[in-house]
């Protein structure tokens, strides 16, 4: 076979190669164990003696040229452009972003509020959502048949006569005081349940944070001071507070606490119903009957308690007008926090 024509053949073959796979095929065709070069080499012994040396050298030279050409071609194919073409990779296409989740806005507010109280010396404790009828009502001075039970009505567990879904976080007061002696300073975040029809401001499940402090000589002014630090930390140093007389069975005296409207700064707007004030929580001095229920000797301890709805605080803070948004799991909403 004519070495020169083989070389020409190789060169034309190479021009048609456009992929590394094809190049590899070509390498095998010429340089493989049964390839052309091997074939030529094995034909040497059959040649006449003087021919062998010359032909051997030619085959060797051909092999070297071939190796050089293949290496060169490989380099061009590997160059960026051709790799991209072969893999159909579109470097202009947006990548697959790995989205990070984040903490739910309600949990964020709970964390923020608990941190504020924690700094003032309150510990954070939990309690069960399935509660006894006693802890949810009787222990909190809400006797059976008393009309104030209606305000805290809840879901009862049918098969367990005395169990229910707690309708507030206040029963944790009873749990803690039954097992621990003052001084006590705690906040209790958690879910509560009420058989309310769902609308923009009501859900059958929401979150509350309860707080209470019990010791000797605790006064209403202590409650005021603590709540003032709390509301200014959450809503800003410039807000004003007001305490309105109210009724809760488990506190006496009881109050509802308002802050000056964070939207209109007290001027009166649609958010505060033209009142200039927003209600943020209920509070009071713990009723002597509650101390009696948990077995504290009368007259020894005094204390205050308060309870707030977390969704309400979050709605006021962020200007959200529908409580359902928190639980629809719509990322367009949740991503904003
Ligand atoms: N438990 C009350 C509620 O769910 C909130 C509350 C009011 C808690 C006054 C308190 C308190 O501890 O002193 O509406």
mmCIF file of C-alpha atoms and ligand atoms in Angstrom:
data_model
loop_
_atom_site.group_PDB
_atom_site.id
_atom_site.type_symbol
_atom_site.label_atom_id
_atom_site.label_comp_id
_atom_site.label_asym_id
_atom_site.label_seq_id
_atom_site.Cartn_x
_atom_site.Cartn_y
_atom_site.Cartn_z
ATOM 1 C CA UNK A 1 0.000 0.000 0.000
ATOM 2 C CA UNK A 2 1.228 3.486 -0.812
ATOM 3 C CA UNK A 3 2.186 5.305 2.330
ATOM 4 C CA UNK A 4 1.645 8.717 0.748
ATOM 5 C CA UNK A 5 -1.906 7.985 -0.310
ATOM 6 C CA UNK A 6 -2.639 6.679 3.157
ATOM 7 C CA UNK A 7 -1.459 9.960 4.617
ATOM 8 C CA UNK A 8 -3.690 11.926 2.239
ATOM 9 C CA UNK A 9 -6.568 9.664 3.194
ATOM 10 C CA UNK A 10 -5.901 10.363 6.891
ATOM 11 C CA UNK A 11 -5.914 14.087 6.289
ATOM 12 C CA UNK A 12 -9.255 14.031 4.478
ATOM 13 C CA UNK A 13 -10.711 11.742 7.157
ATOM 14 C CA UNK A 14 -9.648 14.217 9.811
ATOM 15 C CA UNK A 15 -11.407 17.159 8.199
ATOM 16 C CA UNK A 16 -14.710 15.290 8.558
ATOM 17 C CA UNK A 17 -14.278 14.643 12.280
ATOM 18 C CA UNK A 18 -16.452 16.911 14.437
ATOM 19 C CA UNK A 19 -16.645 15.086 17.727
ATOM 20 C CA UNK A 20 -14.284 13.490 20.205
ATOM 21 C CA UNK A 21 -16.165 10.221 19.818
ATOM 22 C CA UNK A 22 -15.586 10.212 16.070
ATOM 23 C CA UNK A 23 -11.955 11.076 16.638
ATOM 24 C CA UNK A 24 -11.602 8.095 18.944
ATOM 25 C CA UNK A 25 -13.166 5.864 16.293
ATOM 26 C CA UNK A 26 -10.623 7.127 13.842
ATOM 27 C CA UNK A 27 -7.767 6.526 16.261
ATOM 28 C CA UNK A 28 -8.861 2.903 16.620
ATOM 29 C CA UNK A 29 -9.238 2.524 12.865
ATOM 30 C CA UNK A 30 -5.590 3.503 12.299
ATOM 31 C CA UNK A 31 -3.776 2.827 15.540
ATOM 32 C CA UNK A 32 -5.817 0.074 17.162
ATOM 33 C CA UNK A 33 -4.555 -3.488 17.511
ATOM 34 C CA UNK A 34 -6.228 -4.441 14.250
ATOM 35 C CA UNK A 35 -5.782 -0.987 12.782
ATOM 36 C CA UNK A 36 -4.052 0.002 9.581
ATOM 37 C CA UNK A 37 -0.694 0.784 11.164
ATOM 38 C CA UNK A 38 -0.666 -2.638 12.830
ATOM 39 C CA UNK A 39 -1.541 -4.228 9.531
ATOM 40 C CA UNK A 40 1.292 -2.407 7.773
ATOM 41 C CA UNK A 41 3.729 -3.378 10.527
ATOM 42 C CA UNK A 42 2.768 -7.018 10.334
ATOM 43 C CA UNK A 43 3.330 -7.020 6.604
ATOM 44 C CA UNK A 44 7.024 -6.089 7.057
ATOM 45 C CA UNK A 45 8.350 -9.616 7.597
ATOM 46 C CA UNK A 46 6.880 -10.638 4.239
ATOM 47 C CA UNK A 47 8.888 -8.012 2.342
ATOM 48 C CA UNK A 48 12.183 -8.449 0.649
ATOM 49 C CA UNK A 49 15.126 -7.892 2.953
ATOM 50 C CA UNK A 50 16.278 -4.489 1.565
ATOM 51 C CA UNK A 51 12.694 -3.238 1.514
ATOM 52 C CA UNK A 52 12.035 -3.996 5.168
ATOM 53 C CA UNK A 53 14.179 -1.213 6.654
ATOM 54 C CA UNK A 54 12.891 1.478 4.318
ATOM 55 C CA UNK A 55 9.252 0.464 4.663
ATOM 56 C CA UNK A 56 9.589 0.115 8.428
ATOM 57 C CA UNK A 57 10.872 3.683 8.667
ATOM 58 C CA UNK A 58 8.036 4.965 6.462
ATOM 59 C CA UNK A 59 5.424 3.223 8.610
ATOM 60 C CA UNK A 60 7.006 4.663 11.718
ATOM 61 C CA UNK A 61 7.015 8.172 10.263
ATOM 62 C CA UNK A 62 3.404 7.752 9.239
ATOM 63 C CA UNK A 63 2.511 6.642 12.724
ATOM 64 C CA UNK A 64 4.192 9.707 14.232
ATOM 65 C CA UNK A 65 2.515 12.074 11.806
ATOM 66 C CA UNK A 66 -0.777 10.438 12.593
ATOM 67 C CA UNK A 67 -0.265 10.775 16.343
ATOM 68 C CA UNK A 68 0.552 14.459 15.866
ATOM 69 C CA UNK A 69 -2.496 15.097 13.706
ATOM 70 C CA UNK A 70 -4.825 13.311 16.112
ATOM 71 C CA UNK A 71 -3.475 15.253 19.091
ATOM 72 C CA UNK A 72 -3.893 18.515 17.251
ATOM 73 C CA UNK A 73 -7.436 17.685 16.241
ATOM 74 C CA UNK A 74 -8.269 16.678 19.792
ATOM 75 C CA UNK A 75 -7.104 20.042 21.043
ATOM 76 C CA UNK A 76 -9.384 21.910 18.647
ATOM 77 C CA UNK A 77 -12.315 19.732 19.554
ATOM 78 C CA UNK A 78 -11.780 20.248 23.267
ATOM 79 C CA UNK A 79 -11.625 24.006 22.856
ATOM 80 C CA UNK A 80 -14.670 25.612 24.539
ATOM 81 C CA UNK A 81 -16.762 26.189 21.503
ATOM 82 C CA UNK A 82 -16.853 22.646 20.283
ATOM 83 C CA UNK A 83 -17.462 21.133 23.727
ATOM 84 C CA UNK A 84 -20.475 23.380 24.135
ATOM 85 C CA UNK A 85 -21.784 22.339 20.729
ATOM 86 C CA UNK A 86 -21.368 18.658 21.431
ATOM 87 C CA UNK A 87 -23.148 18.724 24.794
ATOM 88 C CA UNK A 88 -25.954 21.054 23.663
ATOM 89 C CA UNK A 89 -25.087 23.165 26.665
ATOM 90 C CA UNK A 90 -26.644 26.601 26.546
ATOM 91 C CA UNK A 91 -24.562 28.873 28.714
ATOM 92 C CA UNK A 92 -27.168 31.603 28.323
ATOM 93 C CA UNK A 93 -29.839 29.491 29.998
ATOM 94 C CA UNK A 94 -30.567 30.414 33.637
ATOM 95 C CA UNK A 95 -29.238 27.877 36.137
ATOM 96 C CA UNK A 96 -31.341 25.802 38.519
ATOM 97 C CA UNK A 97 -31.305 27.913 41.651
ATOM 98 C CA UNK A 98 -31.469 26.070 44.961
ATOM 99 C CA UNK A 99 -33.973 28.098 46.915
ATOM 100 C CA UNK A 100 -33.403 28.406 50.627
ATOM 101 C CA UNK A 101 -36.433 28.327 52.876
ATOM 102 C CA UNK A 102 -36.759 30.644 55.813
ATOM 103 C CA UNK A 103 -38.554 30.970 59.114
ATOM 104 C CA UNK A 104 -42.309 31.578 58.918
ATOM 105 C CA UNK A 105 -43.316 35.166 59.804
ATOM 106 C CA UNK A 106 -45.370 33.975 62.787
ATOM 107 C CA UNK A 107 -42.415 32.025 64.147
ATOM 108 C CA UNK A 108 -40.206 35.065 63.552
ATOM 109 C CA UNK A 109 -42.520 37.248 65.643
ATOM 110 C CA UNK A 110 -42.702 34.598 68.364
ATOM 111 C CA UNK A 111 -38.897 34.442 68.455
ATOM 112 C CA UNK A 112 -38.626 38.221 68.544
ATOM 113 C CA UNK A 113 -41.130 38.596 71.396
ATOM 114 C CA UNK A 114 -39.671 35.725 73.432
ATOM 115 C CA UNK A 115 -36.200 37.232 73.035
ATOM 116 C CA UNK A 116 -37.422 40.574 74.387
ATOM 117 C CA UNK A 117 -38.907 38.923 77.490
ATOM 118 C CA UNK A 118 -35.968 36.600 77.828
ATOM 119 C CA UNK A 119 -33.684 39.631 78.145
ATOM 120 C CA UNK A 120 -35.872 40.855 81.015
ATOM 121 C CA UNK A 121 -35.392 37.550 82.844
ATOM 122 C CA UNK A 122 -38.411 35.545 81.648
ATOM 123 C CA UNK A 123 -37.855 31.933 80.665
ATOM 124 C CA UNK A 124 -39.652 30.447 77.672
ATOM 125 C CA UNK A 125 -41.786 27.382 78.386
ATOM 126 C CA UNK A 126 -44.304 25.292 76.446
ATOM 127 C CA UNK A 127 -47.439 23.373 77.223
ATOM 128 C CA UNK A 128 -49.664 20.800 75.501
ATOM 129 C CA UNK A 129 -52.294 21.772 72.955
ATOM 130 C CA UNK A 130 -54.526 18.981 74.224
ATOM 131 C CA UNK A 131 -55.361 20.242 77.685
ATOM 132 C CA UNK A 132 -57.564 19.244 80.585
ATOM 133 C CA UNK A 133 -60.853 20.970 81.118
ATOM 134 C CA UNK A 134 -59.583 21.839 84.573
ATOM 135 C CA UNK A 135 -56.447 23.694 83.427
ATOM 136 C CA UNK A 136 -58.217 25.524 80.608
ATOM 137 C CA UNK A 137 -61.128 26.677 82.794
ATOM 138 C CA UNK A 138 -61.591 25.768 86.452
ATOM 139 C CA UNK A 139 -57.979 26.279 87.498
ATOM 140 C CA UNK A 140 -58.177 29.739 85.946
ATOM 141 C CA UNK A 141 -61.220 30.731 87.957
ATOM 142 C CA UNK A 142 -63.653 30.063 85.126
ATOM 143 C CA UNK A 143 -66.213 27.823 86.861
ATOM 144 C CA UNK A 144 -68.470 25.443 84.959
ATOM 145 C CA UNK A 145 -71.652 27.195 83.808
ATOM 146 C CA UNK A 146 -70.029 30.614 84.219
ATOM 147 C CA UNK A 147 -70.868 32.777 81.202
ATOM 148 C CA UNK A 148 -67.203 33.724 80.756
ATOM 149 C CA UNK A 149 -66.572 30.166 79.529
ATOM 150 C CA UNK A 150 -68.245 31.181 76.283
ATOM 151 C CA UNK A 151 -65.419 33.575 75.488
ATOM 152 C CA UNK A 152 -62.952 30.724 75.706
ATOM 153 C CA UNK A 153 -65.107 28.005 74.203
ATOM 154 C CA UNK A 154 -63.214 25.335 72.341
ATOM 155 C CA UNK A 155 -63.150 21.909 70.691
ATOM 156 C CA UNK A 156 -63.726 18.962 73.011
ATOM 157 C CA UNK A 157 -62.237 15.550 72.441
ATOM 158 C CA UNK A 158 -65.303 13.355 72.224
ATOM 159 C CA UNK A 159 -63.914 10.149 73.606
ATOM 160 C CA UNK A 160 -62.060 11.757 76.467
ATOM 161 C CA UNK A 161 -64.671 13.644 78.410
ATOM 162 C CA UNK A 162 -62.312 16.000 80.217
ATOM 163 C CA UNK A 163 -59.886 16.786 77.415
ATOM 164 C CA UNK A 164 -60.071 19.619 74.944
ATOM 165 C CA UNK A 165 -57.931 21.715 72.601
ATOM 166 C CA UNK A 166 -56.775 24.624 74.734
ATOM 167 C CA UNK A 167 -58.459 27.879 73.786
ATOM 168 C CA UNK A 168 -55.702 30.040 75.266
ATOM 169 C CA UNK A 169 -52.167 29.643 76.596
ATOM 170 C CA UNK A 170 -53.233 30.671 80.120
ATOM 171 C CA UNK A 171 -53.603 27.033 81.326
ATOM 172 C CA UNK A 172 -49.809 26.824 81.317
ATOM 173 C CA UNK A 173 -49.918 29.239 84.279
ATOM 174 C CA UNK A 174 -51.803 26.562 86.206
ATOM 175 C CA UNK A 175 -49.419 23.789 85.096
ATOM 176 C CA UNK A 176 -46.335 25.770 86.120
ATOM 177 C CA UNK A 177 -47.681 27.074 89.415
ATOM 178 C CA UNK A 178 -48.909 23.616 90.447
ATOM 179 C CA UNK A 179 -45.380 22.256 90.145
ATOM 180 C CA UNK A 180 -43.124 25.223 90.973
ATOM 181 C CA UNK A 181 -42.885 27.870 93.651
ATOM 182 C CA UNK A 182 -42.266 31.582 93.019
ATOM 183 C CA UNK A 183 -40.300 33.513 91.982
ATOM 184 C CA UNK A 184 -41.616 32.652 88.530
ATOM 185 C CA UNK A 185 -41.196 34.668 85.344
ATOM 186 C CA UNK A 186 -42.211 32.911 82.136
ATOM 187 C CA UNK A 187 -43.492 33.427 78.643
ATOM 188 C CA UNK A 188 -45.429 30.699 76.873
ATOM 189 C CA UNK A 189 -45.774 30.753 73.092
ATOM 190 C CA UNK A 190 -48.062 28.230 71.427
ATOM 191 C CA UNK A 191 -51.076 27.308 69.340
ATOM 192 C CA UNK A 192 -54.614 27.726 70.594
ATOM 193 C CA UNK A 193 -57.979 26.679 69.137
ATOM 194 C CA UNK A 194 -61.428 28.202 68.974
ATOM 195 C CA UNK A 195 -64.572 27.152 67.093
ATOM 196 C CA UNK A 196 -64.725 30.458 65.216
ATOM 197 C CA UNK A 197 -66.021 30.920 61.694
ATOM 198 C CA UNK A 198 -63.089 31.762 59.438
ATOM 199 C CA UNK A 199 -62.865 35.323 58.135
ATOM 200 C CA UNK A 200 -60.232 38.032 57.666
ATOM 201 C CA UNK A 201 -59.638 38.290 61.409
ATOM 202 C CA UNK A 202 -60.636 34.846 62.746
ATOM 203 C CA UNK A 203 -59.263 31.338 62.412
ATOM 204 C CA UNK A 204 -60.012 28.146 64.336
ATOM 205 C CA UNK A 205 -56.308 27.970 65.195
ATOM 206 C CA UNK A 206 -53.912 30.772 65.998
ATOM 207 C CA UNK A 207 -50.955 31.547 68.247
ATOM 208 C CA UNK A 208 -50.720 33.258 71.585
ATOM 209 C CA UNK A 209 -47.963 34.253 73.930
ATOM 210 C CA UNK A 210 -48.828 34.126 77.594
ATOM 211 C CA UNK A 211 -46.629 35.781 80.170
ATOM 212 C CA UNK A 212 -46.671 35.797 83.956
ATOM 213 C CA UNK A 213 -44.533 36.859 86.845
ATOM 214 C CA UNK A 214 -45.194 35.773 90.423
ATOM 215 C CA UNK A 215 -43.284 36.693 93.559
ATOM 216 C CA UNK A 216 -43.764 38.594 96.774
ATOM 217 C CA UNK A 217 -44.720 42.261 96.375
ATOM 218 C CA UNK A 218 -45.323 42.310 92.641
ATOM 219 C CA UNK A 219 -47.386 45.354 91.727
ATOM 220 C CA UNK A 220 -49.407 46.620 88.815
ATOM 221 C CA UNK A 221 -46.656 49.145 88.100
ATOM 222 C CA UNK A 222 -44.276 46.226 87.435
ATOM 223 C CA UNK A 223 -46.710 44.994 84.783
ATOM 224 C CA UNK A 224 -46.847 48.459 83.240
ATOM 225 C CA UNK A 225 -43.085 48.774 83.101
ATOM 226 C CA UNK A 226 -42.561 45.355 81.543
ATOM 227 C CA UNK A 227 -45.287 45.896 78.941
ATOM 228 C CA UNK A 228 -43.949 49.301 78.041
ATOM 229 C CA UNK A 229 -40.500 47.875 77.337
ATOM 230 C CA UNK A 230 -42.132 45.115 75.322
ATOM 231 C CA UNK A 231 -44.331 47.330 73.135
ATOM 232 C CA UNK A 232 -41.614 49.870 72.448
ATOM 233 C CA UNK A 233 -39.215 47.087 71.444
ATOM 234 C CA UNK A 234 -41.722 45.645 68.979
ATOM 235 C CA UNK A 235 -43.432 48.769 67.642
ATOM 236 C CA UNK A 236 -40.870 51.522 68.143
ATOM 237 C CA UNK A 237 -39.803 53.888 70.912
ATOM 238 C CA UNK A 238 -42.325 56.579 70.001
ATOM 239 C CA UNK A 239 -45.524 54.651 70.591
ATOM 240 C CA UNK A 240 -47.793 55.511 73.507
ATOM 241 C CA UNK A 241 -49.693 53.003 75.649
ATOM 242 C CA UNK A 242 -52.986 53.032 77.412
ATOM 243 C CA UNK A 243 -54.556 50.622 79.882
ATOM 244 C CA UNK A 244 -58.334 50.199 79.719
ATOM 245 C CA UNK A 245 -60.286 48.457 82.502
ATOM 246 C CA UNK A 246 -61.594 45.094 81.332
ATOM 247 C CA UNK A 247 -62.774 41.759 82.673
ATOM 248 C CA UNK A 248 -60.903 38.465 82.706
ATOM 249 C CA UNK A 249 -61.850 35.768 85.207
ATOM 250 C CA UNK A 250 -58.218 34.946 86.024
ATOM 251 C CA UNK A 251 -57.027 38.485 86.799
ATOM 252 C CA UNK A 252 -58.225 41.250 89.103
ATOM 253 C CA UNK A 253 -57.940 44.038 88.216
ATOM 254 C CA UNK A 254 -57.887 43.265 84.498
ATOM 255 C CA UNK A 255 -57.011 45.510 81.611
ATOM 256 C CA UNK A 256 -56.802 45.615 77.887
ATOM 257 C CA UNK A 257 -53.697 47.317 76.614
ATOM 258 C CA UNK A 258 -53.677 49.580 73.564
ATOM 259 C CA UNK A 259 -50.832 51.211 71.723
ATOM 260 C CA UNK A 260 -51.159 54.435 69.748
ATOM 261 C CA UNK A 261 -51.963 53.528 66.137
ATOM 262 C CA UNK A 262 -48.726 52.813 64.311
ATOM 263 C CA UNK A 263 -50.262 53.871 60.999
ATOM 264 C CA UNK A 264 -51.774 57.275 61.870
ATOM 265 C CA UNK A 265 -49.781 57.900 65.086
ATOM 266 C CA UNK A 266 -53.009 58.435 67.009
ATOM 267 C CA UNK A 267 -54.775 60.754 64.559
ATOM 268 C CA UNK A 268 -57.446 58.204 63.621
ATOM 269 C CA UNK A 269 -57.444 56.128 60.437
ATOM 270 C CA UNK A 270 -59.130 53.075 58.933
ATOM 271 C CA UNK A 271 -56.734 50.618 60.582
ATOM 272 C CA UNK A 272 -57.566 51.819 64.110
ATOM 273 C CA UNK A 273 -61.218 52.479 63.275
ATOM 274 C CA UNK A 274 -60.683 56.258 63.739
ATOM 275 C CA UNK A 275 -59.877 55.646 67.405
ATOM 276 C CA UNK A 276 -56.150 56.316 67.232
ATOM 277 C CA UNK A 277 -55.525 53.230 69.393
ATOM 278 C CA UNK A 278 -54.885 49.550 68.672
ATOM 279 C CA UNK A 279 -55.576 46.794 71.177
ATOM 280 C CA UNK A 280 -52.591 44.496 71.527
ATOM 281 C CA UNK A 281 -53.144 42.341 74.604
ATOM 282 C CA UNK A 282 -55.030 41.491 77.765
ATOM 283 C CA UNK A 283 -53.441 41.567 81.206
ATOM 284 C CA UNK A 284 -53.972 41.962 84.896
ATOM 285 C CA UNK A 285 -52.988 40.983 88.418
ATOM 286 C CA UNK A 286 -53.395 37.249 88.925
ATOM 287 C CA UNK A 287 -56.677 36.535 90.713
ATOM 288 C CA UNK A 288 -56.379 35.198 94.304
ATOM 289 C CA UNK A 289 -58.665 32.328 93.263
ATOM 290 C CA UNK A 290 -56.028 31.156 90.771
ATOM 291 C CA UNK A 291 -53.409 31.066 93.526
ATOM 292 C CA UNK A 292 -55.921 29.124 95.621
ATOM 293 C CA UNK A 293 -56.492 26.607 92.811
ATOM 294 C CA UNK A 294 -52.756 25.910 92.498
ATOM 295 C CA UNK A 295 -52.326 25.602 96.251
ATOM 296 C CA UNK A 296 -50.433 28.773 97.142
ATOM 297 C CA UNK A 297 -51.193 30.017 100.668
ATOM 298 C CA UNK A 298 -53.448 33.100 100.500
ATOM 299 C CA UNK A 299 -51.843 36.503 100.732
ATOM 300 C CA UNK A 300 -48.238 35.366 100.248
ATOM 301 C CA UNK A 301 -47.674 36.005 96.572
ATOM 302 C CA UNK A 302 -48.836 38.512 94.039
ATOM 303 C CA UNK A 303 -48.199 38.494 90.322
ATOM 304 C CA UNK A 304 -49.265 39.713 86.950
ATOM 305 C CA UNK A 305 -50.183 37.896 83.759
ATOM 306 C CA UNK A 306 -50.780 38.909 80.188
ATOM 307 C CA UNK A 307 -51.750 37.226 76.947
ATOM 308 C CA UNK A 308 -51.476 38.336 73.355
ATOM 309 C CA UNK A 309 -52.438 37.017 69.935
ATOM 310 C CA UNK A 310 -49.335 36.599 67.802
ATOM 311 C CA UNK A 311 -51.110 36.914 64.448
ATOM 312 C CA UNK A 312 -52.682 40.156 65.601
ATOM 313 C CA UNK A 313 -49.291 41.585 66.599
ATOM 314 C CA UNK A 314 -47.816 40.480 63.254
ATOM 315 C CA UNK A 315 -50.735 41.962 61.309
ATOM 316 C CA UNK A 316 -50.364 45.311 63.067
ATOM 317 C CA UNK A 317 -46.604 45.352 62.742
ATOM 318 C CA UNK A 318 -46.576 44.535 59.023
ATOM 319 C CA UNK A 319 -49.895 46.069 57.985
ATOM 320 C CA UNK A 320 -51.498 42.761 56.966
ATOM 321 C CA UNK A 321 -55.264 42.836 56.640
ATOM 322 C CA UNK A 322 -56.186 39.151 56.422
ATOM 323 C CA UNK A 323 -55.126 36.544 58.997
ATOM 324 C CA UNK A 324 -55.680 33.700 56.494
ATOM 325 C CA UNK A 325 -52.634 34.824 54.519
ATOM 326 C CA UNK A 326 -50.376 33.369 57.222
ATOM 327 C CA UNK A 327 -51.608 29.833 56.669
ATOM 328 C CA UNK A 328 -52.258 29.551 52.943
ATOM 329 C CA UNK A 329 -48.632 28.729 52.268
ATOM 330 C CA UNK A 330 -48.546 31.129 49.337
ATOM 331 C CA UNK A 331 -44.859 31.795 48.729
ATOM 332 C CA UNK A 332 -45.575 35.171 47.142
ATOM 333 C CA UNK A 333 -46.772 36.243 50.586
ATOM 334 C CA UNK A 334 -44.282 34.361 52.729
ATOM 335 C CA UNK A 335 -41.219 35.456 50.750
ATOM 336 C CA UNK A 336 -41.775 39.040 51.882
ATOM 337 C CA UNK A 337 -40.660 38.290 55.441
HETATM 338 N N1 LIG B 1 -56.240 34.247 77.906
HETATM 339 C C1 LIG B 1 -56.748 35.511 77.387
HETATM 340 C C2 LIG B 1 -57.348 35.281 76.014
HETATM 341 O O1 LIG B 1 -57.152 34.268 75.419
HETATM 342 C C3 LIG B 1 -55.629 36.504 77.267
HETATM 343 C C4 LIG B 1 -55.177 36.947 78.596
HETATM 344 C C5 LIG B 1 -55.765 38.050 79.200
HETATM 345 C C6 LIG B 1 -54.188 36.260 79.280
HETATM 346 C C7 LIG B 1 -55.372 38.479 80.438
HETATM 347 C C8 LIG B 1 -53.765 36.694 80.533
HETATM 348 C C9 LIG B 1 -54.371 37.794 81.092
HETATM 349 O O2 LIG B 1 -52.813 36.056 81.203
HETATM 350 O O3 LIG B 1 -53.974 38.204 82.318
HETATM 351 O O4 LIG B 1 -58.060 36.138 75.558
#
